[in-house]
GROMACS .gro file of C-alpha atoms in nm:
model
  236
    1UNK     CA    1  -3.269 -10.909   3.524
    2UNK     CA    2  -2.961 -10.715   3.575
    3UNK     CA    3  -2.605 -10.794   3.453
    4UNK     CA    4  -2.290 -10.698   3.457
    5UNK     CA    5  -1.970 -10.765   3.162
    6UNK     CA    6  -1.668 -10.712   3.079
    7UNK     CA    7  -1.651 -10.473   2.770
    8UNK     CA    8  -1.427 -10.339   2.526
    9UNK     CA    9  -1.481  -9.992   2.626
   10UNK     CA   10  -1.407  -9.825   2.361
   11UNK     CA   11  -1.653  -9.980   2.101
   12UNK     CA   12  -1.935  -9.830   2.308
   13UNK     CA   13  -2.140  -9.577   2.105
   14UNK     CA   14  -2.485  -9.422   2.185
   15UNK     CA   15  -2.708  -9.675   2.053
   16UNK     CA   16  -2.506  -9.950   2.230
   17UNK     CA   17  -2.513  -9.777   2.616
   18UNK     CA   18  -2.858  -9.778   2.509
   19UNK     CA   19  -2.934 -10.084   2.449
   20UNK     CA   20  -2.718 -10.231   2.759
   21UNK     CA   21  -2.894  -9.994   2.984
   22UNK     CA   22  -3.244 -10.136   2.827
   23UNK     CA   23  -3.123 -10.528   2.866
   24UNK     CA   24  -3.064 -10.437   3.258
   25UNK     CA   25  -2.708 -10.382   3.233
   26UNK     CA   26  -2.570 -10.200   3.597
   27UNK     CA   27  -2.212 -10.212   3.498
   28UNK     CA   28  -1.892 -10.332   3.342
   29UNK     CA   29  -1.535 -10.379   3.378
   30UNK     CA   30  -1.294 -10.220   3.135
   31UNK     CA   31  -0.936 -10.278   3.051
   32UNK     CA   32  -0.850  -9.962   3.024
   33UNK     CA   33  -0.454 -10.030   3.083
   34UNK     CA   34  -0.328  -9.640   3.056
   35UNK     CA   35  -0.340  -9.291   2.965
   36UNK     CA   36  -0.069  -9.299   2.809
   37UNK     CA   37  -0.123  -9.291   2.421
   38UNK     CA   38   0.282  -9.443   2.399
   39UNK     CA   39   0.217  -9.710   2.682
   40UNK     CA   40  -0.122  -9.780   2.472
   41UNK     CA   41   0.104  -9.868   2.153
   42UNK     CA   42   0.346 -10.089   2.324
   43UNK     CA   43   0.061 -10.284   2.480
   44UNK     CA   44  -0.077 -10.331   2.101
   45UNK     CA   45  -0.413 -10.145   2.251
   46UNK     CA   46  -0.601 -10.018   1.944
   47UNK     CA   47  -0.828  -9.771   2.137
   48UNK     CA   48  -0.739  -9.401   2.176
   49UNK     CA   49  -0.764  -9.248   2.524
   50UNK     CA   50  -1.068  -8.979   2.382
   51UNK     CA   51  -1.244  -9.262   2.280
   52UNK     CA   52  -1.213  -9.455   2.644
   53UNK     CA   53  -1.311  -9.128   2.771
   54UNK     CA   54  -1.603  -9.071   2.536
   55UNK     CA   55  -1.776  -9.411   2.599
   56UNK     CA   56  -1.736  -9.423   2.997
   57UNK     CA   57  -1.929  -9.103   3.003
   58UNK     CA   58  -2.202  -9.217   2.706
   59UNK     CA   59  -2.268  -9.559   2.986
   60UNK     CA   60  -2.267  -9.301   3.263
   61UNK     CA   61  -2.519  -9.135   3.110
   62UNK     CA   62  -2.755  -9.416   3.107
   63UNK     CA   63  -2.656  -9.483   3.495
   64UNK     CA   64  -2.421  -9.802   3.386
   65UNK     CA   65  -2.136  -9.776   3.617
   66UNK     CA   66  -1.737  -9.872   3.504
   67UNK     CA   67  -1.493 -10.038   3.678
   68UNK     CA   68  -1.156  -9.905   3.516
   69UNK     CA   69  -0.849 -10.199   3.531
   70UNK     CA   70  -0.542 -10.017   3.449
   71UNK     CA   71  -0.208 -10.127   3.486
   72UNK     CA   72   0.125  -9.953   3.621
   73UNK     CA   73   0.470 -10.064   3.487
   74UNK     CA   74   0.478 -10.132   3.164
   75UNK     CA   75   0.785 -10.134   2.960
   76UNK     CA   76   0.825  -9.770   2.918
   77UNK     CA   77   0.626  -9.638   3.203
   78UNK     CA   78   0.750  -9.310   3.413
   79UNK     CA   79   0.647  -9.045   3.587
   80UNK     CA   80   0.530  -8.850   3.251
   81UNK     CA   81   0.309  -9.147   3.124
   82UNK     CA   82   0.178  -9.235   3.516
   83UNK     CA   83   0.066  -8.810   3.491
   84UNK     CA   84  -0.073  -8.899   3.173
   85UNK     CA   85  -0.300  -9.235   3.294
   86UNK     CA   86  -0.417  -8.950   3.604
   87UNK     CA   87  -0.536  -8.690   3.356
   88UNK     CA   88  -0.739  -8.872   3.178
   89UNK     CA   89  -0.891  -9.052   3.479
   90UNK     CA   90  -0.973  -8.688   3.613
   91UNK     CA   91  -1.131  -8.579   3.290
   92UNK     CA   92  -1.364  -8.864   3.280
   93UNK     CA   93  -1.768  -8.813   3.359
   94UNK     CA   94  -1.804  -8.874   3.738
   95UNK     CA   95  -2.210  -8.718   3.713
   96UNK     CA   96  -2.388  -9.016   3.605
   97UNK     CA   97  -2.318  -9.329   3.756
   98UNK     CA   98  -2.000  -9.470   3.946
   99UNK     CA   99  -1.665  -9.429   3.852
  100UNK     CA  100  -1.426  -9.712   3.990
  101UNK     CA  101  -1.088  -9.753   3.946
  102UNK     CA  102  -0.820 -10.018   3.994
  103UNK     CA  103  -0.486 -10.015   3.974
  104UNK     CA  104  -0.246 -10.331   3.870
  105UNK     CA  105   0.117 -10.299   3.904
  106UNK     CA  106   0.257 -10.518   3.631
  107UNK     CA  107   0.327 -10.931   3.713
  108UNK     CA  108   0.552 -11.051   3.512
  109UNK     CA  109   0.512 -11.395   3.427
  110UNK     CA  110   0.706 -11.670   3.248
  111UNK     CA  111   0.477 -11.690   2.967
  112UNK     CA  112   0.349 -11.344   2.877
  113UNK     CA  113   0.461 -11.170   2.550
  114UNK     CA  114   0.647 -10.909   2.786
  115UNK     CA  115   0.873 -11.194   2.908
  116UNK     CA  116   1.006 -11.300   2.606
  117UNK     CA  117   1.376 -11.283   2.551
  118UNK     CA  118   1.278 -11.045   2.244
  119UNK     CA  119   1.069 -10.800   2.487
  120UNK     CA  120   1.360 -10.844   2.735
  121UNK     CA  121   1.648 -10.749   2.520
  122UNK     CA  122   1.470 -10.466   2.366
  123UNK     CA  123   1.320 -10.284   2.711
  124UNK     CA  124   1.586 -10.442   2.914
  125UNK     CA  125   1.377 -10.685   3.127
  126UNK     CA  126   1.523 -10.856   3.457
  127UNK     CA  127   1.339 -11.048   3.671
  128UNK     CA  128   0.987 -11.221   3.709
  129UNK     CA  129   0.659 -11.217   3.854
  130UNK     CA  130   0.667 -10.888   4.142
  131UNK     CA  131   1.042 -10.864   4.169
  132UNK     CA  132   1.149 -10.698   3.835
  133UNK     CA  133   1.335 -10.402   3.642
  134UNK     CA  134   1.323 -10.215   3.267
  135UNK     CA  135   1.478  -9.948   3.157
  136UNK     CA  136   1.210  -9.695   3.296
  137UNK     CA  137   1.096  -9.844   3.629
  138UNK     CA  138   1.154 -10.069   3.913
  139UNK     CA  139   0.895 -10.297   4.094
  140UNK     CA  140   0.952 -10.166   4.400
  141UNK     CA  141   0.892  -9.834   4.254
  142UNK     CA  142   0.557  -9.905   4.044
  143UNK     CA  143   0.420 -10.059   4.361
  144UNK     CA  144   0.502  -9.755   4.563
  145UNK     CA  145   0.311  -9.550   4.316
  146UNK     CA  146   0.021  -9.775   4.209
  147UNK     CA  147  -0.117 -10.052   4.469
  148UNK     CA  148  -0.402  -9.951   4.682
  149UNK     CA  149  -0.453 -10.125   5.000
  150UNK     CA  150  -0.734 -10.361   5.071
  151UNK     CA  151  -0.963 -10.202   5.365
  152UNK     CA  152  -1.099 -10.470   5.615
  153UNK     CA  153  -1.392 -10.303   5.714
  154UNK     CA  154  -1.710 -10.089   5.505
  155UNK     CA  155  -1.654  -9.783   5.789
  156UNK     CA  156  -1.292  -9.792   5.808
  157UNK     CA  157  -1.103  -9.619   5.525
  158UNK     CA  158  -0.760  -9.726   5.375
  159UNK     CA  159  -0.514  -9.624   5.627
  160UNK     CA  160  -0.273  -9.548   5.320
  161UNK     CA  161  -0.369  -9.482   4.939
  162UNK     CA  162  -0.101  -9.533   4.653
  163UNK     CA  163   0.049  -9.226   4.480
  164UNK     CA  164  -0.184  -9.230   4.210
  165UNK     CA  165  -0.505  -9.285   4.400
  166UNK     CA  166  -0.437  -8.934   4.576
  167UNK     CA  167  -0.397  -8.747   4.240
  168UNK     CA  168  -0.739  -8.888   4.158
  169UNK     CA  169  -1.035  -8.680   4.193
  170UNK     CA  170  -1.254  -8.757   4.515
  171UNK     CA  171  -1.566  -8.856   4.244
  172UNK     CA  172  -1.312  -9.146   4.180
  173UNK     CA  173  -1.403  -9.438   4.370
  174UNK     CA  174  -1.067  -9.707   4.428
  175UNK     CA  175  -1.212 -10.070   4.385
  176UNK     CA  176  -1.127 -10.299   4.696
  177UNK     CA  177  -1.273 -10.610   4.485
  178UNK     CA  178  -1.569 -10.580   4.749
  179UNK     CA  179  -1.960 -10.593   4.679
  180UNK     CA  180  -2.056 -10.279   4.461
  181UNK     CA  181  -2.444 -10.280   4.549
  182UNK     CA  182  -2.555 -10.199   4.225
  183UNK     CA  183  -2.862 -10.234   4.339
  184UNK     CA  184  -2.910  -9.999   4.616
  185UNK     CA  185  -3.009  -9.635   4.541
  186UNK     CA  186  -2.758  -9.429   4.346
  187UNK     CA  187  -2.759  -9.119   4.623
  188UNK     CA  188  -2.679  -9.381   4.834
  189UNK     CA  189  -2.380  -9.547   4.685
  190UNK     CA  190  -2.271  -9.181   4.634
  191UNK     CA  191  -2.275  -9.092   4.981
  192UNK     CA  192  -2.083  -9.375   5.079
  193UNK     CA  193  -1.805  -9.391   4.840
  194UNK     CA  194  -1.737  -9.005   4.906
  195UNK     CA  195  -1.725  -9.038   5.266
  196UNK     CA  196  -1.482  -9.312   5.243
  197UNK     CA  197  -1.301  -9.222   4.994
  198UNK     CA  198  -1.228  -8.837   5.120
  199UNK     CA  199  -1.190  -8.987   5.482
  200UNK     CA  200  -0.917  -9.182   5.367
  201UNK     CA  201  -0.742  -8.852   5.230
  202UNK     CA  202  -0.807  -8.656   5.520
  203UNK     CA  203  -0.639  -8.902   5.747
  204UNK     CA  204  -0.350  -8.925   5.499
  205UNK     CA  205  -0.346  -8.539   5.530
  206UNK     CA  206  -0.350  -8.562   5.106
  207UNK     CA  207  -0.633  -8.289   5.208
  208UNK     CA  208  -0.722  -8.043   5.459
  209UNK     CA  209  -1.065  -8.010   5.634
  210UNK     CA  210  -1.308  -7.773   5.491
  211UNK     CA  211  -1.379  -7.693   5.801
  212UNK     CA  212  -1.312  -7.851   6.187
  213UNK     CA  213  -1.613  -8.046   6.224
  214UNK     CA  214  -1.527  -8.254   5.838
  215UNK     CA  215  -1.439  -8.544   5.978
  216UNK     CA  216  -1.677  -8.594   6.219
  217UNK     CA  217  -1.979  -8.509   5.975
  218UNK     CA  218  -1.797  -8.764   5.756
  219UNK     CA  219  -1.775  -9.047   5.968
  220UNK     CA  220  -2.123  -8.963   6.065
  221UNK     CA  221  -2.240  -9.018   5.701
  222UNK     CA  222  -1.994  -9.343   5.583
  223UNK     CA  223  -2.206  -9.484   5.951
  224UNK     CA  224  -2.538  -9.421   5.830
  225UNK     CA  225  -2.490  -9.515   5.475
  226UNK     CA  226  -2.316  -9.845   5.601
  227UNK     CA  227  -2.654  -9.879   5.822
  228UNK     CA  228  -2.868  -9.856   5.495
  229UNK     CA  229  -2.678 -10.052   5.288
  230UNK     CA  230  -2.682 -10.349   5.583
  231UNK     CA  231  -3.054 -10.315   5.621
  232UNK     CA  232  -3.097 -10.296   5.243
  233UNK     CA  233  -2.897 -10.697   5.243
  234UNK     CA  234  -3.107 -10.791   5.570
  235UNK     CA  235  -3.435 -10.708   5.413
  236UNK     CA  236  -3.324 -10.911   5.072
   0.00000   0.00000   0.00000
């Protein structure tokens, strides 16, 4: 049996990655919200960012892979606390399992805490659901910097990736809400996820070939590992 939660990240110690990793837990999803330890407070999180850190790499460890929800746009957000919500993505443990991240940018809605006309008149709240300012940040601008497009096929890359996403180290995989074939080989899910994912930046020209023949060796590889993951969902 294998299973996969949503999980207070932060609660995870050693004995408890150990025992999810013995009960045939693959992975979980974590609202991880920011890096920001200010954004954190406003949110009412009561989890530290060392601790988030801490407990993605102790399920790593025992192969259970995270998919990281965080959230641009907050009341309060900027270009310090955005930097902030990037560093500690890039110091978390990519050598164990899967790292995925996924990037909201905030929807305000009519009923949420953030709407209220107390929240409003003390951040300085206009506007609703996508189409909204506060004192630190537009809509228009936390979509710019956060959303990552949805790719249509497994070989073809995101023609574009948000200004956070490139900032993100390439062991980062961005989550397309897609099938994550936990149960395929890890070496494989590696292989694919890299290709992809540094494809995308190459074409962006975020990063330069390491040498001429790059892209064609990684197309070449995102193929084949699309080829074994479609055989691997034929044969089951």
């Amino acid at each position: 049996l294998q299973w996969m939660s949503f999980q207070r990240v932060w609660i995870v110690d050693d004995e408890l990655a150990m025992w999810m990793k013995l009960s045939g837990c693959v992975s979980i999803v974590a609202g991880i919200e920011s890096g920001s330890p200010e954004i954190l407070r406003r949110m009412g999180k009561p989890c530290k960012v060392d601790q988030t850190v801490r407990s993605i790499k102790l399920l790593s460890l025992q192969g259970i892979s995270t998919v990281g929800m965080l959230i641009c746009g907050f009341p309060g957000e900027t270009l310090k606390t955005m930097q902030q919500t990037i560093d500690m993505v890039n110091s978390i443990y990519t050598d164990g399992a899967l790292i995925f991240m996924k990037i909201m940018p905030l929807f305000l809605t009519p009923l949420a805490k953030v709407s209220s006309a107390e929240w409003r008149a003390k951040y300085h709240i206009v506007g609703t659901w996508d189409d909204w300012s506060h004192e630190t940040m537009t809509a228009a601008e936390c979509i710019r910097s956060a959303v990552c497009p949805q790719r249509t096929l497994p070989t073809h890359p995101p023609v574009a990736q948000a200004w956070m996403f490139t900032q993100f180290k390439d062991t980062i995989v961005p989550f397309y809400d897609e099938p994550l074939h936990f149960e395929a080989p890890l070496e494989l899910l590696r292989r694919f996820h890299f290709a992809r994912n540094r494809l995308a930046r190459l074409q962006q020209q975020i990063l330069e070939p390491s040498y001429p023949q790059e892209p064609t060796w990684l197309w070449a590889q995102l193929e084949k590992a699309v080829a074994e993951l479609t055989s691997r969902e034929t044969k089951t």
